[in-house]
Amino acid sequence: MPFHAQILTLYPEMFPGPLGLSLAGRALAEGTWRCDPVQIRDFATDKHRSVDDTPAGGGAGMVLRCDVLAAAVDHALAAAPDSPVLAMTPRGRPLSQARVRTLAAGPGVTILCGRFEGFDERLFEGREIEEVAIGDYVLSGGEMGALVLLDACIRLLPGVMGAASSGDDESFESGLLEYPQYTRPNDWEGRMIPQVLRSGDHARIAAWRKSMALSDTRLRRPDLWERHEDARVGSPSGARRTKD
Ligand code: SAH
């Protein structure tokens, strides 16, 4: 069964978009995943086919109607009852590699893309929907977020990237950033590839990479480092305390 992506959006033409190229595009052509954009406007009930209305309490912009959105979600659920429904919103839980990995191991995802000022909050009370943010910045719509989430999932699907994608070394997989990478030429403007990487000594290379991953994470991402240290100190086995 292909990984089934349903995207509820006002701009279905945006899909598969960049996911039609490169690795994801090949995987799509090979049937590893399925891309089904759904036009939210098809679920509008008035003659103007409106999907939004002015914010209760006043203020700028428009809010997506919960009745129209719920009808679109119900339609998507009928097509893929086992896929989790995610909504793109800056108010959601930040997307993590752990969550991506869990999603990629499942049957697929249904993603709700917001526009304007976002969704009527009652949608999240009336339907089981996971609110997801892709970062602490504001986009004009959820479509880019959906593309990001799907790209992160698709590269993990079996056969898409080969062995490389499942490496434990990759950034975030171990709660750390990946070590820095180098390739030829060995001498570029007088800057050499670190000697250890050319030593052929696999144990030394692994130790160097581990120490670089640790020090770069500590310097670049104090937030990740703190979590890593907490997990290490907090659990005798060194296992991570937090999942997803
Ligand atoms: N007024 C809202 C922002 C709306 S932006 C607020 O301040 O929270 C319009 C749409 O873009 C959102 O509904 C959402 O679907 C998408 N979006 C914007 N930023 C996002 C982010 N960081 N993560 C996920 N989706 C985002």
mmCIF file with all atom_site columns, N, CA, C and O and ligand atoms in Angstrom, residues 64 87-91 112-119 132-143 145, ligand 1:
data_model
loop_
_atom_site.group_PDB
_atom_site.id
_atom_site.type_symbol
_atom_site.label_atom_id
_atom_site.label_alt_id
_atom_site.label_comp_id
_atom_site.label_asym_id
_atom_site.label_entity_id
_atom_site.label_seq_id
_atom_site.pdbx_PDB_ins_code
_atom_site.Cartn_x
_atom_site.Cartn_y
_atom_site.Cartn_z
_atom_site.occupancy
_atom_site.B_iso_or_equiv
_atom_site.pdbx_formal_charge
_atom_site.auth_seq_id
_atom_site.auth_comp_id
_atom_site.auth_asym_id
_atom_site.auth_atom_id
_atom_site.pdbx_PDB_model_num
ATOM   1   N N   . LEU A 1 64  ? -11.178 30.711 8.676  1.00 0.00 ? 64  LEU A N   1
ATOM   2   C CA  . LEU A 1 64  ? -11.760 29.556 7.972  1.00 0.00 ? 64  LEU A CA  1
ATOM   3   C C   . LEU A 1 64  ? -12.895 28.959 8.798  1.00 0.00 ? 64  LEU A C   1
ATOM   4   O O   . LEU A 1 64  ? -12.747 28.720 10.008 1.00 0.00 ? 64  LEU A O   1
ATOM   5   N N   . ALA A 1 87  ? -3.330  19.496 11.171 1.00 0.00 ? 87  ALA A N   1
ATOM   6   C CA  . ALA A 1 87  ? -3.606  20.845 10.668 1.00 0.00 ? 87  ALA A CA  1
ATOM   7   C C   . ALA A 1 87  ? -2.352  21.688 10.833 1.00 0.00 ? 87  ALA A C   1
ATOM   8   O O   . ALA A 1 87  ? -1.703  21.661 11.883 1.00 0.00 ? 87  ALA A O   1
ATOM   9   N N   . MET A 1 88  ? -2.011  22.409 9.779  1.00 0.00 ? 88  MET A N   1
ATOM   10  C CA  . MET A 1 88  ? -0.860  23.299 9.825  1.00 0.00 ? 88  MET A CA  1
ATOM   11  C C   . MET A 1 88  ? -1.260  24.593 10.528 1.00 0.00 ? 88  MET A C   1
ATOM   12  O O   . MET A 1 88  ? -2.180  25.289 10.076 1.00 0.00 ? 88  MET A O   1
ATOM   13  N N   . THR A 1 89  ? -0.601  24.905 11.614 1.00 0.00 ? 89  THR A N   1
ATOM   14  C CA  . THR A 1 89  ? -0.868  26.146 12.329 1.00 0.00 ? 89  THR A CA  1
ATOM   15  C C   . THR A 1 89  ? 0.318   26.515 13.211 1.00 0.00 ? 89  THR A C   1
ATOM   16  O O   . THR A 1 89  ? 0.909   25.628 13.843 1.00 0.00 ? 89  THR A O   1
ATOM   17  N N   . PRO A 1 90  ? 0.666   27.818 13.256 1.00 0.00 ? 90  PRO A N   1
ATOM   18  C CA  . PRO A 1 90  ? 1.769   28.221 14.134 1.00 0.00 ? 90  PRO A CA  1
ATOM   19  C C   . PRO A 1 90  ? 1.469   27.933 15.608 1.00 0.00 ? 90  PRO A C   1
ATOM   20  O O   . PRO A 1 90  ? 2.376   27.921 16.427 1.00 0.00 ? 90  PRO A O   1
ATOM   21  N N   . ARG A 1 91  ? 0.202   27.690 15.942 1.00 0.00 ? 91  ARG A N   1
ATOM   22  C CA  . ARG A 1 91  ? -0.180  27.391 17.323 1.00 0.00 ? 91  ARG A CA  1
ATOM   23  C C   . ARG A 1 91  ? 0.031   25.921 17.675 1.00 0.00 ? 91  ARG A C   1
ATOM   24  O O   . ARG A 1 91  ? -0.218  25.488 18.801 1.00 0.00 ? 91  ARG A O   1
ATOM   25  N N   . LEU A 1 112 ? -4.400  19.450 6.714  1.00 0.00 ? 112 LEU A N   1
ATOM   26  C CA  . LEU A 1 112 ? -5.283  20.587 6.533  1.00 0.00 ? 112 LEU A CA  1
ATOM   27  C C   . LEU A 1 112 ? -4.430  21.851 6.448  1.00 0.00 ? 112 LEU A C   1
ATOM   28  O O   . LEU A 1 112 ? -3.650  22.122 7.361  1.00 0.00 ? 112 LEU A O   1
ATOM   29  N N   . CYS A 1 113 ? -4.556  22.578 5.338  1.00 0.00 ? 113 CYS A N   1
ATOM   30  C CA  . CYS A 1 113 ? -3.744  23.779 5.148  1.00 0.00 ? 113 CYS A CA  1
ATOM   31  C C   . CYS A 1 113 ? -4.591  25.016 5.422  1.00 0.00 ? 113 CYS A C   1
ATOM   32  O O   . CYS A 1 113 ? -5.610  25.227 4.766  1.00 0.00 ? 113 CYS A O   1
ATOM   33  N N   . GLY A 1 114 ? -4.136  25.835 6.342  1.00 0.00 ? 114 GLY A N   1
ATOM   34  C CA  . GLY A 1 114 ? -4.851  27.067 6.641  1.00 0.00 ? 114 GLY A CA  1
ATOM   35  C C   . GLY A 1 114 ? -4.474  28.175 5.664  1.00 0.00 ? 114 GLY A C   1
ATOM   36  O O   . GLY A 1 114 ? -3.499  28.082 4.924  1.00 0.00 ? 114 GLY A O   1
ATOM   37  N N   . ARG A 1 115 ? -5.283  29.219 5.696  1.00 0.00 ? 115 ARG A N   1
ATOM   38  C CA  . ARG A 1 115 ? -5.014  30.472 4.957  1.00 0.00 ? 115 ARG A CA  1
ATOM   39  C C   . ARG A 1 115 ? -5.576  31.602 5.806  1.00 0.00 ? 115 ARG A C   1
ATOM   40  O O   . ARG A 1 115 ? -6.240  31.350 6.817  1.00 0.00 ? 115 ARG A O   1
ATOM   41  N N   . PHE A 1 116 ? -5.380  32.811 5.392  1.00 0.00 ? 116 PHE A N   1
ATOM   42  C CA  . PHE A 1 116 ? -5.910  33.988 6.105  1.00 0.00 ? 116 PHE A CA  1
ATOM   43  C C   . PHE A 1 116 ? -5.453  33.981 7.565  1.00 0.00 ? 116 PHE A C   1
ATOM   44  O O   . PHE A 1 116 ? -4.274  33.770 7.821  1.00 0.00 ? 116 PHE A O   1
ATOM   45  N N   . GLU A 1 117 ? -6.405  34.150 8.502  1.00 0.00 ? 117 GLU A N   1
ATOM   46  C CA  . GLU A 1 117 ? -6.029  34.169 9.928  1.00 0.00 ? 117 GLU A CA  1
ATOM   47  C C   . GLU A 1 117 ? -6.061  32.787 10.561 1.00 0.00 ? 117 GLU A C   1
ATOM   48  O O   . GLU A 1 117 ? -5.863  32.650 11.764 1.00 0.00 ? 117 GLU A O   1
ATOM   49  N N   . GLY A 1 118 ? -6.349  31.766 9.760  1.00 0.00 ? 118 GLY A N   1
ATOM   50  C CA  . GLY A 1 118 ? -6.354  30.411 10.312 1.00 0.00 ? 118 GLY A CA  1
ATOM   51  C C   . GLY A 1 118 ? -7.761  29.874 10.520 1.00 0.00 ? 118 GLY A C   1
ATOM   52  O O   . GLY A 1 118 ? -8.717  30.326 9.883  1.00 0.00 ? 118 GLY A O   1
ATOM   53  N N   . PHE A 1 119 ? -7.879  28.884 11.421 1.00 0.00 ? 119 PHE A N   1
ATOM   54  C CA  . PHE A 1 119 ? -9.098  28.089 11.573 1.00 0.00 ? 119 PHE A CA  1
ATOM   55  C C   . PHE A 1 119 ? -9.952  28.559 12.747 1.00 0.00 ? 119 PHE A C   1
ATOM   56  O O   . PHE A 1 119 ? -9.413  28.986 13.767 1.00 0.00 ? 119 PHE A O   1
ATOM   57  N N   . VAL A 1 132 ? -0.072  21.126 14.066 1.00 0.00 ? 132 VAL A N   1
ATOM   58  C CA  . VAL A 1 132 ? 1.368   21.027 13.839 1.00 0.00 ? 132 VAL A CA  1
ATOM   59  C C   . VAL A 1 132 ? 1.915   22.364 13.343 1.00 0.00 ? 132 VAL A C   1
ATOM   60  O O   . VAL A 1 132 ? 1.355   22.975 12.436 1.00 0.00 ? 132 VAL A O   1
ATOM   61  N N   . ALA A 1 133 ? 3.046   22.773 13.916 1.00 0.00 ? 133 ALA A N   1
ATOM   62  C CA  . ALA A 1 133 ? 3.770   23.959 13.430 1.00 0.00 ? 133 ALA A CA  1
ATOM   63  C C   . ALA A 1 133 ? 5.093   23.499 12.841 1.00 0.00 ? 133 ALA A C   1
ATOM   64  O O   . ALA A 1 133 ? 5.693   22.537 13.329 1.00 0.00 ? 133 ALA A O   1
ATOM   65  N N   . ILE A 1 134 ? 5.539   24.181 11.796 1.00 0.00 ? 134 ILE A N   1
ATOM   66  C CA  . ILE A 1 134 ? 6.848   23.785 11.259 1.00 0.00 ? 134 ILE A CA  1
ATOM   67  C C   . ILE A 1 134 ? 7.958   24.700 11.750 1.00 0.00 ? 134 ILE A C   1
ATOM   68  O O   . ILE A 1 134 ? 9.123   24.470 11.441 1.00 0.00 ? 134 ILE A O   1
ATOM   69  N N   . GLY A 1 135 ? 7.637   25.700 12.536 1.00 0.00 ? 135 GLY A N   1
ATOM   70  C CA  . GLY A 1 135 ? 8.690   26.564 13.080 1.00 0.00 ? 135 GLY A CA  1
ATOM   71  C C   . GLY A 1 135 ? 8.062   27.809 13.669 1.00 0.00 ? 135 GLY A C   1
ATOM   72  O O   . GLY A 1 135 ? 6.865   28.061 13.488 1.00 0.00 ? 135 GLY A O   1
ATOM   73  N N   . ASP A 1 136 ? 8.872   28.589 14.353 1.00 0.00 ? 136 ASP A N   1
ATOM   74  C CA  . ASP A 1 136 ? 8.375   29.796 15.019 1.00 0.00 ? 136 ASP A CA  1
ATOM   75  C C   . ASP A 1 136 ? 8.457   31.002 14.096 1.00 0.00 ? 136 ASP A C   1
ATOM   76  O O   . ASP A 1 136 ? 9.220   31.944 14.340 1.00 0.00 ? 136 ASP A O   1
ATOM   77  N N   . TYR A 1 137 ? 7.702   30.934 13.018 1.00 0.00 ? 137 TYR A N   1
ATOM   78  C CA  . TYR A 1 137 ? 7.585   32.031 12.064 1.00 0.00 ? 137 TYR A CA  1
ATOM   79  C C   . TYR A 1 137 ? 6.250   31.843 11.382 1.00 0.00 ? 137 TYR A C   1
ATOM   80  O O   . TYR A 1 137 ? 5.662   30.764 11.467 1.00 0.00 ? 137 TYR A O   1
ATOM   81  N N   . VAL A 1 138 ? 5.755   32.880 10.713 1.00 0.00 ? 138 VAL A N   1
ATOM   82  C CA  . VAL A 1 138 ? 4.411   32.804 10.144 1.00 0.00 ? 138 VAL A CA  1
ATOM   83  C C   . VAL A 1 138 ? 4.470   32.783 8.620  1.00 0.00 ? 138 VAL A C   1
ATOM   84  O O   . VAL A 1 138 ? 5.064   33.663 8.001  1.00 0.00 ? 138 VAL A O   1
ATOM   85  N N   . LEU A 1 139 ? 3.867   31.752 8.049  1.00 0.00 ? 139 LEU A N   1
ATOM   86  C CA  . LEU A 1 139 ? 3.745   31.630 6.591  1.00 0.00 ? 139 LEU A CA  1
ATOM   87  C C   . LEU A 1 139 ? 2.407   32.223 6.176  1.00 0.00 ? 139 LEU A C   1
ATOM   88  O O   . LEU A 1 139 ? 1.534   32.446 7.008  1.00 0.00 ? 139 LEU A O   1
ATOM   89  N N   . SER A 1 140 ? 2.227   32.406 4.861  1.00 0.00 ? 140 SER A N   1
ATOM   90  C CA  . SER A 1 140 ? 0.944   32.935 4.400  1.00 0.00 ? 140 SER A CA  1
ATOM   91  C C   . SER A 1 140 ? -0.099  31.832 4.267  1.00 0.00 ? 140 SER A C   1
ATOM   92  O O   . SER A 1 140 ? -1.291  32.096 4.172  1.00 0.00 ? 140 SER A O   1
ATOM   93  N N   . GLY A 1 141 ? 0.352   30.581 4.245  1.00 0.00 ? 141 GLY A N   1
ATOM   94  C CA  . GLY A 1 141 ? -0.584  29.473 4.130  1.00 0.00 ? 141 GLY A CA  1
ATOM   95  C C   . GLY A 1 141 ? 0.066   28.174 4.572  1.00 0.00 ? 141 GLY A C   1
ATOM   96  O O   . GLY A 1 141 ? 1.293   28.086 4.666  1.00 0.00 ? 141 GLY A O   1
ATOM   97  N N   . GLY A 1 142 ? -0.768  27.177 4.823  1.00 0.00 ? 142 GLY A N   1
ATOM   98  C CA  . GLY A 1 142 ? -0.253  25.905 5.326  1.00 0.00 ? 142 GLY A CA  1
ATOM   99  C C   . GLY A 1 142 ? 0.370   25.012 4.266  1.00 0.00 ? 142 GLY A C   1
ATOM   100 O O   . GLY A 1 142 ? 0.989   23.994 4.589  1.00 0.00 ? 142 GLY A O   1
ATOM   101 N N   . GLU A 1 143 ? 0.219   25.384 2.979  1.00 0.00 ? 143 GLU A N   1
ATOM   102 C CA  . GLU A 1 143 ? 0.684   24.491 1.903  1.00 0.00 ? 143 GLU A CA  1
ATOM   103 C C   . GLU A 1 143 ? 2.190   24.236 1.971  1.00 0.00 ? 143 GLU A C   1
ATOM   104 O O   . GLU A 1 143 ? 2.641   23.103 1.788  1.00 0.00 ? 143 GLU A O   1
ATOM   105 N N   . GLY A 1 145 ? 4.032   24.365 4.551  1.00 0.00 ? 145 GLY A N   1
ATOM   106 C CA  . GLY A 1 145 ? 4.246   23.496 5.714  1.00 0.00 ? 145 GLY A CA  1
ATOM   107 C C   . GLY A 1 145 ? 3.934   22.051 5.375  1.00 0.00 ? 145 GLY A C   1
ATOM   108 O O   . GLY A 1 145 ? 4.661   21.130 5.767  1.00 0.00 ? 145 GLY A O   1
HETATM 109 N N1  . SAH B 2 .   ? -3.108  34.299 12.470 1.00 0.00 ? 1   SAH B N1  1
HETATM 110 C C1  . SAH B 2 .   ? -2.385  33.063 12.557 1.00 0.00 ? 1   SAH B C1  1
HETATM 111 C C2  . SAH B 2 .   ? -1.447  32.854 11.366 1.00 0.00 ? 1   SAH B C2  1
HETATM 112 C C3  . SAH B 2 .   ? -2.164  32.532 10.102 1.00 0.00 ? 1   SAH B C3  1
HETATM 113 S S1  . SAH B 2 .   ? -1.060  32.258 8.800  1.00 0.00 ? 1   SAH B S1  1
HETATM 114 C C4  . SAH B 2 .   ? -1.543  33.088 13.832 1.00 0.00 ? 1   SAH B C4  1
HETATM 115 O O1  . SAH B 2 .   ? -1.005  34.131 14.162 1.00 0.00 ? 1   SAH B O1  1
HETATM 116 O O2  . SAH B 2 .   ? -1.395  32.018 14.471 1.00 0.00 ? 1   SAH B O2  1
HETATM 117 C C5  . SAH B 2 .   ? -2.072  31.377 7.655  1.00 0.00 ? 1   SAH B C5  1
HETATM 118 C C6  . SAH B 2 .   ? -1.897  29.892 7.645  1.00 0.00 ? 1   SAH B C6  1
HETATM 119 O O3  . SAH B 2 .   ? -0.554  29.568 7.310  1.00 0.00 ? 1   SAH B O3  1
HETATM 120 C C7  . SAH B 2 .   ? -2.150  29.166 8.949  1.00 0.00 ? 1   SAH B C7  1
HETATM 121 O O4  . SAH B 2 .   ? -3.505  28.882 9.136  1.00 0.00 ? 1   SAH B O4  1
HETATM 122 C C8  . SAH B 2 .   ? -1.352  27.895 8.772  1.00 0.00 ? 1   SAH B C8  1
HETATM 123 O O5  . SAH B 2 .   ? -2.060  26.920 8.056  1.00 0.00 ? 1   SAH B O5  1
HETATM 124 C C9  . SAH B 2 .   ? -0.172  28.354 7.932  1.00 0.00 ? 1   SAH B C9  1
HETATM 125 N N2  . SAH B 2 .   ? 1.022   28.604 8.753  1.00 0.00 ? 1   SAH B N2  1
HETATM 126 C C10 . SAH B 2 .   ? 1.612   29.796 8.978  1.00 0.00 ? 1   SAH B C10 1
HETATM 127 N N3  . SAH B 2 .   ? 2.694   29.678 9.745  1.00 0.00 ? 1   SAH B N3  1
HETATM 128 C C11 . SAH B 2 .   ? 2.825   28.349 10.013 1.00 0.00 ? 1   SAH B C11 1
HETATM 129 C C12 . SAH B 2 .   ? 3.741   27.592 10.783 1.00 0.00 ? 1   SAH B C12 1
HETATM 130 N N4  . SAH B 2 .   ? 4.753   28.158 11.414 1.00 0.00 ? 1   SAH B N4  1
HETATM 131 N N5  . SAH B 2 .   ? 3.561   26.257 10.848 1.00 0.00 ? 1   SAH B N5  1
HETATM 132 C C13 . SAH B 2 .   ? 2.527   25.674 10.213 1.00 0.00 ? 1   SAH B C13 1
HETATM 133 N N6  . SAH B 2 .   ? 1.618   26.340 9.480  1.00 0.00 ? 1   SAH B N6  1
HETATM 134 C C14 . SAH B 2 .   ? 1.752   27.669 9.380  1.00 0.00 ? 1   SAH B C14 1
#
